[in-house]
XYZ file of C-alpha atoms in Angstrom:
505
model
C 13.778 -2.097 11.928
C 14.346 -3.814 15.243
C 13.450 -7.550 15.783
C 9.599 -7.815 16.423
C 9.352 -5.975 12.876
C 11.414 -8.699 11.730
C 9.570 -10.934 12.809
C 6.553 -9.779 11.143
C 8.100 -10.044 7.959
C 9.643 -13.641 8.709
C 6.278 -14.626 9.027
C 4.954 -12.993 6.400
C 7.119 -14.663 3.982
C 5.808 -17.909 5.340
C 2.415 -17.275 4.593
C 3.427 -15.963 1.070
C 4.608 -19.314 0.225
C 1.290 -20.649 1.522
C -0.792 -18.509 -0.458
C 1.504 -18.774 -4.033
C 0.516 -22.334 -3.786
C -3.138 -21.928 -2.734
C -3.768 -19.583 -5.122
C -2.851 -21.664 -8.268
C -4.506 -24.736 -6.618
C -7.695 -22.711 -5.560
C -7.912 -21.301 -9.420
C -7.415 -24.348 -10.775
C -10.381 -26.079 -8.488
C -12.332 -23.035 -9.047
C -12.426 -23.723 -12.633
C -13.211 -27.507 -12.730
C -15.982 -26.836 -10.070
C -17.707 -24.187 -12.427
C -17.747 -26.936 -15.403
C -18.523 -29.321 -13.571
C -21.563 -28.177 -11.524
C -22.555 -25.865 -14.644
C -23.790 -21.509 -13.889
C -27.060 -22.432 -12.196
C -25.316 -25.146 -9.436
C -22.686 -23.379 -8.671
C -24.994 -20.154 -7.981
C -26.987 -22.473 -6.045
C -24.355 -23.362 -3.527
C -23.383 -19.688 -3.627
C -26.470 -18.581 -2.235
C -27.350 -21.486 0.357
C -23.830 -21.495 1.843
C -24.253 -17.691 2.275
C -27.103 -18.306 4.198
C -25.654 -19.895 6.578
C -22.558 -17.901 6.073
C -24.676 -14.927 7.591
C -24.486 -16.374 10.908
C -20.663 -16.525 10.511
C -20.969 -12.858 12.062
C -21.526 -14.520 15.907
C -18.394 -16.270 15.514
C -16.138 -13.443 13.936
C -16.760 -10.794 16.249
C -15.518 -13.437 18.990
C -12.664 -14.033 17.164
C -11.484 -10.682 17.042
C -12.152 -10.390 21.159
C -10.598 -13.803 22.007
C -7.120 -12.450 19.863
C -7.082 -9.557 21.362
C -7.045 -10.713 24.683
C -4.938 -13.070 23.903
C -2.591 -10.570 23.121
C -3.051 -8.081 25.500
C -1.882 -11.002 28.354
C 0.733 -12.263 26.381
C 2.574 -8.177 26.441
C 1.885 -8.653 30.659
C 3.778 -12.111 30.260
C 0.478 -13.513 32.313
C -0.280 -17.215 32.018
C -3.006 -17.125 34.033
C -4.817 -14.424 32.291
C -4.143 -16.597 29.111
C -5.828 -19.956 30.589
C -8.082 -17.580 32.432
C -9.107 -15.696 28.418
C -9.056 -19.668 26.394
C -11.430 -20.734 28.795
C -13.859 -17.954 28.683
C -14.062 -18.161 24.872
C -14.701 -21.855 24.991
C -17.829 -21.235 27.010
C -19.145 -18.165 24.665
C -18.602 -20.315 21.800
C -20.839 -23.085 23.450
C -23.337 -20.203 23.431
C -22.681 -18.941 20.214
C -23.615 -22.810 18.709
C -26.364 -23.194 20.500
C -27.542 -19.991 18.666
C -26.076 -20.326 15.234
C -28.180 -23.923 14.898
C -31.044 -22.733 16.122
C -31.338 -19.426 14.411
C -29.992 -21.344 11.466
C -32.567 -24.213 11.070
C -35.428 -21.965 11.635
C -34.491 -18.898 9.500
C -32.262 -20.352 7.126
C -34.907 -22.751 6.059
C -37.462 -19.909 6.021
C -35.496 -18.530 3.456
C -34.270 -21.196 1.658
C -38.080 -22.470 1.157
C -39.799 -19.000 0.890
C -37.567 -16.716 -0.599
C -34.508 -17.405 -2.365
C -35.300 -18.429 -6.289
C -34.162 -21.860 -7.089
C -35.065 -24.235 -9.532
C -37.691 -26.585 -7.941
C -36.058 -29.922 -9.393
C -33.144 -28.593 -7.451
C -34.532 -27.861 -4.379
C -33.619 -31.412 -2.614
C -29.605 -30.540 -3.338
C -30.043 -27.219 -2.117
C -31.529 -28.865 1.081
C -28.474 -30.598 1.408
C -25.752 -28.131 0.619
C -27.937 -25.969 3.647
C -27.324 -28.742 5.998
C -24.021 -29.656 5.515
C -22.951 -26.174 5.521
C -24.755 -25.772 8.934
C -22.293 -28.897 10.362
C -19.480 -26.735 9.156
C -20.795 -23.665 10.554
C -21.111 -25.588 13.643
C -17.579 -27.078 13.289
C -15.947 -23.905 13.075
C -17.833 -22.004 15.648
C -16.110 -24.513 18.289
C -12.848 -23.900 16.869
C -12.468 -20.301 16.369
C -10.705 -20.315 20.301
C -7.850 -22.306 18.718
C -7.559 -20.397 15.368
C -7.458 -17.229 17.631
C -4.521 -19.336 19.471
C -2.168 -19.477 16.521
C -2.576 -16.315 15.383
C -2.472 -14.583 18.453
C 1.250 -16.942 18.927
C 2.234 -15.579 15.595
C 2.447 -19.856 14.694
C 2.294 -18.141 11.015
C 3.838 -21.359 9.784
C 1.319 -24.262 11.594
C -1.078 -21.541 9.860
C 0.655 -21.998 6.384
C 0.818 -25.565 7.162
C -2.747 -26.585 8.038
C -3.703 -24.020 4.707
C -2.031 -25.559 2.525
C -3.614 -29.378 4.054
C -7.032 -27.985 3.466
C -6.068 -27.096 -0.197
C -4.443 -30.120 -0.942
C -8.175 -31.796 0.443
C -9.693 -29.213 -1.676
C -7.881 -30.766 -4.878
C -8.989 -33.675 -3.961
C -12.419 -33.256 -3.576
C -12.222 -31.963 -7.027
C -11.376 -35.211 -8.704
C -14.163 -37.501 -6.679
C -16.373 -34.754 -8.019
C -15.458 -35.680 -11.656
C -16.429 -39.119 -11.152
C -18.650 -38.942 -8.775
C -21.960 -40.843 -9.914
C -24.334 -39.048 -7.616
C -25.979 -35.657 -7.881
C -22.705 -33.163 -8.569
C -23.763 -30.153 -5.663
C -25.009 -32.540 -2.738
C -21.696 -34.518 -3.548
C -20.045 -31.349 -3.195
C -21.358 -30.035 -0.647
C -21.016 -33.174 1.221
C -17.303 -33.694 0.373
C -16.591 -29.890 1.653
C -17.612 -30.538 5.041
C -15.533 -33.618 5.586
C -12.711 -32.131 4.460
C -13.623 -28.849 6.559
C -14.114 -31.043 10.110
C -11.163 -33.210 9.372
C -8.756 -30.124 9.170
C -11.090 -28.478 11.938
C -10.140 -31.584 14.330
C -6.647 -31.741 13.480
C -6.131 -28.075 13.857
C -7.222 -28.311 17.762
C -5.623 -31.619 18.345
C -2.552 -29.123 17.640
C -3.123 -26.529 19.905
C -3.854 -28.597 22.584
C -0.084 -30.430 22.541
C 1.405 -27.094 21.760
C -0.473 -23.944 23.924
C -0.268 -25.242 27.826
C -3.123 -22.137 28.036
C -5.685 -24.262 25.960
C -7.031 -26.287 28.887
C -10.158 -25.560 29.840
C -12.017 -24.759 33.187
C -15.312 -23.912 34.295
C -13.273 -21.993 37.044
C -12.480 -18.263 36.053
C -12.796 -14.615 36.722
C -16.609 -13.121 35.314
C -14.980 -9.770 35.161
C -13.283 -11.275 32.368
C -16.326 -13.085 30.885
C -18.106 -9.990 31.459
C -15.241 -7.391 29.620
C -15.053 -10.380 26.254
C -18.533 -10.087 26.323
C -18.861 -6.684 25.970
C -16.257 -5.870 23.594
C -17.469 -8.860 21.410
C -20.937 -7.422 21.696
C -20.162 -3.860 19.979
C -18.039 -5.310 17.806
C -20.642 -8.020 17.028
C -22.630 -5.296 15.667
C -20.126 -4.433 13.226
C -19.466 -7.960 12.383
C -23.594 -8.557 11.990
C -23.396 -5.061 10.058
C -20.851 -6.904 7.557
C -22.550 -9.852 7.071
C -25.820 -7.724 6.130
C -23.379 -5.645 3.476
C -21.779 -9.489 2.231
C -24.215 -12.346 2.783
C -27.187 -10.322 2.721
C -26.755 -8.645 -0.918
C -25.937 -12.355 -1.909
C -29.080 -12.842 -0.851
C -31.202 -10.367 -2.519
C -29.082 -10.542 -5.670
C -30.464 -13.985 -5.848
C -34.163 -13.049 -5.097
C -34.349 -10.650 -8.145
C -31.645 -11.712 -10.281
C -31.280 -15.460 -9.702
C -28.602 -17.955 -9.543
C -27.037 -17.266 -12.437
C -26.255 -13.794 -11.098
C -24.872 -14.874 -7.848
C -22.304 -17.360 -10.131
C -21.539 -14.386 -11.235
C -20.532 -12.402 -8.319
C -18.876 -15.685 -6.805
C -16.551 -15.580 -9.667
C -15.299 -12.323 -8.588
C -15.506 -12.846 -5.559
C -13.486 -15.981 -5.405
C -10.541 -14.019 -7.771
C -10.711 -10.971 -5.062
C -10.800 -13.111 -2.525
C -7.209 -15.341 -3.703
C -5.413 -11.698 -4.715
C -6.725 -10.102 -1.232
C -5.304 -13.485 0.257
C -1.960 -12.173 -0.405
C -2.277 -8.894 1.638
C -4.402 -10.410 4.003
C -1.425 -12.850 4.874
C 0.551 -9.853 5.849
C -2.597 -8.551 7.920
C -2.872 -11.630 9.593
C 1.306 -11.087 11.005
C 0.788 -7.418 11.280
C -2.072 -7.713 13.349
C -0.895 -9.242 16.840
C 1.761 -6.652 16.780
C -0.396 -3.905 16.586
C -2.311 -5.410 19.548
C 0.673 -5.782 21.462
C 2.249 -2.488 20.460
C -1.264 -0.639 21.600
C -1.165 -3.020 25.283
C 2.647 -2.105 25.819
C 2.177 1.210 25.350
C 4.300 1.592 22.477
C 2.021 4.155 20.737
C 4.861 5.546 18.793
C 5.670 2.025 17.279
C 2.018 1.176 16.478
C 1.608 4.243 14.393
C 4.677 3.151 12.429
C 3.171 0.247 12.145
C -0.038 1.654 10.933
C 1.517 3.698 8.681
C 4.039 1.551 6.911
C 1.172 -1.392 6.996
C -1.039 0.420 4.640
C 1.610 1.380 2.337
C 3.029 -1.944 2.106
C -0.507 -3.681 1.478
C -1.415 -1.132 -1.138
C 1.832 -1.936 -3.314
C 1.076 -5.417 -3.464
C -2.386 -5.021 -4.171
C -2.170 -2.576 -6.857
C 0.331 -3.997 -8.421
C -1.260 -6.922 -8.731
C -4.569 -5.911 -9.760
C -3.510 -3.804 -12.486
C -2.835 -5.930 -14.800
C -6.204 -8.053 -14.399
C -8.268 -5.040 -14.378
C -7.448 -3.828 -17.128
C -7.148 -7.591 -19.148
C -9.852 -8.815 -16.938
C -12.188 -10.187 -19.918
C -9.031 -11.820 -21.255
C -8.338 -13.459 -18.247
C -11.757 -14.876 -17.338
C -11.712 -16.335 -20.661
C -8.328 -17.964 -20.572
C -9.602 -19.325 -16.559
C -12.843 -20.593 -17.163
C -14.707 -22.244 -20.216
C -17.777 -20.379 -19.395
C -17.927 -17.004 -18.132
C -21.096 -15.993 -16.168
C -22.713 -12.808 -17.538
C -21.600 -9.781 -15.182
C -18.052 -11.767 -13.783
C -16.249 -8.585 -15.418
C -17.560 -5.789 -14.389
C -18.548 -7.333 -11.185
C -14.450 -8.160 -10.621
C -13.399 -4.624 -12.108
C -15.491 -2.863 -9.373
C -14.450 -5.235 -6.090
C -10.791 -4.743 -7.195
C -11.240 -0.564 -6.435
C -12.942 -1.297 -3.482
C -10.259 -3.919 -2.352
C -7.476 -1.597 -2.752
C -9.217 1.378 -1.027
C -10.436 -1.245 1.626
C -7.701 -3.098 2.942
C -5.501 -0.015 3.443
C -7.579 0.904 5.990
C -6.880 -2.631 7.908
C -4.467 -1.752 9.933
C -5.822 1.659 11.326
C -9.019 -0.583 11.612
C -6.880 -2.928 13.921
C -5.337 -0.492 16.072
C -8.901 0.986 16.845
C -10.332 -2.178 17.943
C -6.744 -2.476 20.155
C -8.367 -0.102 21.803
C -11.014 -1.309 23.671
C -13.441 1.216 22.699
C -15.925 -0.733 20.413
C -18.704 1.029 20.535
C -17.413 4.359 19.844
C -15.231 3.120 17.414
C -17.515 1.281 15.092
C -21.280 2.339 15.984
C -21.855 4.884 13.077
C -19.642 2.674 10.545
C -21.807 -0.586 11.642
C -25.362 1.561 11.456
C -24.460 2.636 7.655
C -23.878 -1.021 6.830
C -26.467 -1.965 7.746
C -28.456 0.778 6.088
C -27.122 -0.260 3.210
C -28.531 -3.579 2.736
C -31.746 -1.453 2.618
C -30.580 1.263 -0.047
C -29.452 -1.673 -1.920
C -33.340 -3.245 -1.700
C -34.704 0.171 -2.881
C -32.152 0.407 -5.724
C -33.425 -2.807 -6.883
C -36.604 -2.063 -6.576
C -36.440 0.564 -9.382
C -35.127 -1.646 -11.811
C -31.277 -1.235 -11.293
C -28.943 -3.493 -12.737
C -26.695 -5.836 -11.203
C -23.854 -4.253 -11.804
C -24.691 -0.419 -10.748
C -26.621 -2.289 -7.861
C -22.841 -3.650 -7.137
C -20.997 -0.052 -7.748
C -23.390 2.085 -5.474
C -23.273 -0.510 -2.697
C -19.600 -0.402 -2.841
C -19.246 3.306 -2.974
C -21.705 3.570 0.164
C -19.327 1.114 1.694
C -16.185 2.783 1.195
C -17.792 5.909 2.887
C -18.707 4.094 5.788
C -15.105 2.809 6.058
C -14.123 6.550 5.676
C -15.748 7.701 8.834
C -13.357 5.651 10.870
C -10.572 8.134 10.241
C -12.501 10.630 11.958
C -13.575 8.159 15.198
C -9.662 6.791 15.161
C -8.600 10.506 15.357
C -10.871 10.824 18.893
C -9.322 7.488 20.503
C -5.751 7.907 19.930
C -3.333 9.946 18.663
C -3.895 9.261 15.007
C -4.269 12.419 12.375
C -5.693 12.160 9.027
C -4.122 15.510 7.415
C -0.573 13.506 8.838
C -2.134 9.839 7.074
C -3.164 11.963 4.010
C 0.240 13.326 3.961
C 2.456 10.517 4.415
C 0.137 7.897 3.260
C -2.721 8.471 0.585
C -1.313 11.583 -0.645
C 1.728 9.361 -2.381
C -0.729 6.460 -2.748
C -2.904 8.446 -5.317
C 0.186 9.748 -7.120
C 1.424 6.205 -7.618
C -2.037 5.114 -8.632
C -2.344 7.698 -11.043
C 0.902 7.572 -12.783
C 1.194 4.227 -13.023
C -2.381 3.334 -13.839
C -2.336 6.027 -17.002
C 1.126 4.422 -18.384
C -0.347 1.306 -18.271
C -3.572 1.527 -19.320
C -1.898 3.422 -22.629
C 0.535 0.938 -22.921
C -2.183 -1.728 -23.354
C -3.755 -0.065 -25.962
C -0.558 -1.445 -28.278
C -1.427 -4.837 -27.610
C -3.824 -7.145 -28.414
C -5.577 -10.208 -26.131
C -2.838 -12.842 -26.517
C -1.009 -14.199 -23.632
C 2.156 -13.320 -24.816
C 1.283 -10.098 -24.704
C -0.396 -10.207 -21.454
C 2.977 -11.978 -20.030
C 4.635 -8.557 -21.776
C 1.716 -6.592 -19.778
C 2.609 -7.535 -16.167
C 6.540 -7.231 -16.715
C 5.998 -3.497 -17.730
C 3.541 -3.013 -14.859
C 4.698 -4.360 -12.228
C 8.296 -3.424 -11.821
C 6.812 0.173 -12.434
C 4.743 -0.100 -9.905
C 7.147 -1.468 -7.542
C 9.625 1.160 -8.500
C 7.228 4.469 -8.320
C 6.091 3.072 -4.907
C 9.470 2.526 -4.037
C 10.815 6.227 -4.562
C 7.293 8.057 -4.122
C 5.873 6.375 -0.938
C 8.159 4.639 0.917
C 9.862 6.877 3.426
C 13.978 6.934 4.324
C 14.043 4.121 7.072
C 11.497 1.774 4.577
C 13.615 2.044 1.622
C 16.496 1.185 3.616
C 14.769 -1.835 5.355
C 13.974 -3.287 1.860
C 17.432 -2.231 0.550
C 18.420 -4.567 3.608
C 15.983 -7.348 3.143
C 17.118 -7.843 -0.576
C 20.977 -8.110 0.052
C 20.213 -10.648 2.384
C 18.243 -12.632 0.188
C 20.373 -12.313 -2.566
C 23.584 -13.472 -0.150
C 21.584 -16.465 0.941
């Protein structure tokens, strides 16, 4: 492994330490909140902030063009490109808030008045958890140019750092909310977006002192405004396509199920969301070097990269997920002192779709290092989308929230799947070659490992010494059957390698 793989890993390991103490803070928080608010407030502020959270999607697909740009002049060593690239963002984003509030107050009220089903004595909080969520909205729209910034830097520690500040503010906000004598959600919701703006402001007063590129000027080239644009705009669609298959089931969950459903599915998704956390810290230091791999022309590397990427993020995802999928009842229980109806099966489906999901991350990011947005994600994007609909009309009959959730996540794993074949048209990538090396070895582990343990379990009982015995049978088997069965030569040697210096230190 030479040094820029290294250095992937180095910061990797940073953000591992961010997350390990994130995570317990986040559950912990997660739990109190629940209690605190009660099911029907905390599916309240589910549903409002996704609302607003819909319009996230003008903001994301600009965050994906500014880092990639980014990147692309930092592998010509270009400065000028880079102030020329900050600059151009800042004034899109400008754009992009003028639209978000707009759309936002108009829409977003629409719905919140018209259409989503909440209590009417609650109606006045929900007013105000729509509103502060909007300033945050706002807030982070103007700062995605400097998140890109860090990441595009590989600043994986500042990253950590400022993380691990907005958890500690997190915590916080917890305890005011115990003794808080006002209403419990608007003094949530309120508390949320001070803590989001403060870490917001401190987060560019950062970059600015650090990055001599983030100085802006009304002054620069509109071939480049013009190329951000465009590439933002295809991939907007696929953004605004994700935030139909996310945001808008929240959405419709809530207009035939209610809050208590969308508790529910925040539950799970706030427990995906901290174990995805873990591989998506080694996305977020895999991903520039992709990037820069695919603008160096070092096609060779970025399929290694590709390659050893999904492996790696399966075998911490699986392994561990397995053990809460199969104890996931137990779990809930031992977590939280009420447990929504559907949190179960809701979590036992996301946590297939995760695993099958993120894989695909890296081969996602090497096709948007392309360039080539619209024939990369146009079909992908147009079954999203179509989905939101099927996911109407399977209401409609009568389903139930839970095969509701399992058909909409089997129709998104399918679009995913179509990508292989697009990838295989822009670069060099084969699937029978990703099948061979990759998922063939993947479903082996799966199945081998997932069969012992499920059997094993089946000689214990719900106890938490037993689920303590659990995880120390799964896990080092998964880590070793991954280990021999999917990891090729030069991987096993490079972890071989990694250990012996860890243990020496």
């Amino acid at each position: 492994m030479n040094s820029k793989t290294t250095r992937i890993f180095k910061n990797t390991f940073v953000l591992y330490l961010r997350m390990a103490f994130t995570m317990l803070v986040t559950l912990y928080t997660s739990r109190i909140t629940l209690n605190v608010l009660g099911v029907s407030d905390y599916g309240i502020n589910n549903v409002v902030a996704g609302t607003i959270s819909f319009l996230s999607f003008l903001m994301y697909s600009m965050n994906t063009a500014t880092q990639r740009f980014l990147n692309i002049a930092m592998s010509r060593n270009d400065d000028e490109e880079l102030r020329h690239v900050f600059s151009v963002s800042i004034t899109i984003h400008v754009i992009i808030l003028v639209l978000v509030v707009i759309i936002g107050e108009v829409v977003g009220l629409w719905l919140l008045y018209n259409k989503l089903v909440i209590p009417p004595e609650r109606m006045e909080a929900a007013f105000w958890v729509f509103q502060f969520t909007m300033i945050s909205t706002a807030t982070a729209v103007m700062t995605v140019p400097y998140n890109a910034e860090v990441i595009a830097h590989e600043k994986m520690s500042i990253y950590a750092y400022f993380s691990i500040m907005d958890t500690i503010l997190k915590l916080l906000i917890v305890y005011l909310l115990v003794i808080s004598p006002y209403d419990k959600l608007i003094s949530f919701g309120f508390m949320y977006m001070c803590t989001f703006i403060l870490n917001r402001v401190i987060y560019t007063i950062y970059c600015k002192r650090t990055f001599k590129e983030c100085r802006y000027s009304i002054h620069f080239p509109r071939k480049l405004f013009k190329e951000m644009i465009s590439f933002a705009g295809w991939d907007l669609f696929g953004v605004f396509a994700w935030a139909c298959s996310t945001q808008g089931l929240t959405i419709l969950l809530n207009i035939f199920f209610g809050p208590v459903v969308n508790a529910a599915r925040a539950i799970a998704g706030q427990v995906i969301g901290v174990i995805k956390g873990f591989t998506g810290n080694f996305s977020t230091a895999l991903n520039p070097a992709i990037t820069k791999a695919y603008g160096a022309r070092e096609y060779g590397y970025m399929t290694k990269l590709m390659y050893s990427g999904s492996k790696l993020i399966f075998i911490l995802l699986f392994t561990m997920m397995l053990p809460l999928f199969i104890k996931c009842h137990y779990v809930l229980k031992l977590w939280l002192n009420m447990v929504p109806e559907y949190s179960v099966a809701f979590i036992q489906i996301l946590i297939i779709q995760s695993v099958i999901q993120t894989m695909w991350n890296p081969l996602f990011v090497s096709g948007l290092a392309t360039g080539k947005i619209r024939q990369f994600g146009l079909i992908t994007s147009c079954l999203m989308i179509i989905k939101l609909a099927a996911a109407y009309i399977i209401m409609k009959m009568g389903a139930s929230p839970v095969w509701t959730v399992a058909i909409i996540s089997l129709w998104e794993l399918l679009a995913y799947g179509v990508q292989h074949y697009t990838l295989g048209r822009l670069t060099d990538y084969s699937f029978s070659d990703y099948f061979q090396k990759v998922l063939r070895p993947t479903l082996l582990v799966i199945v081998l490992v997932g069969l012992s343990t499920y059997w094993f379990n089946t000689l214990l009982n719900d106890s938490i010494p037993h689920l303590i015995l659990l995880c120390c049978v799964s896990c080092p088997l998964s880590l070793l059957l991954s280990y021999i069965l999917l990891l090729n030569h030069e991987e096993r040697q490079f972890v071989k390698r990694t250990i012996k210096t860890r243990l020496s230190k």
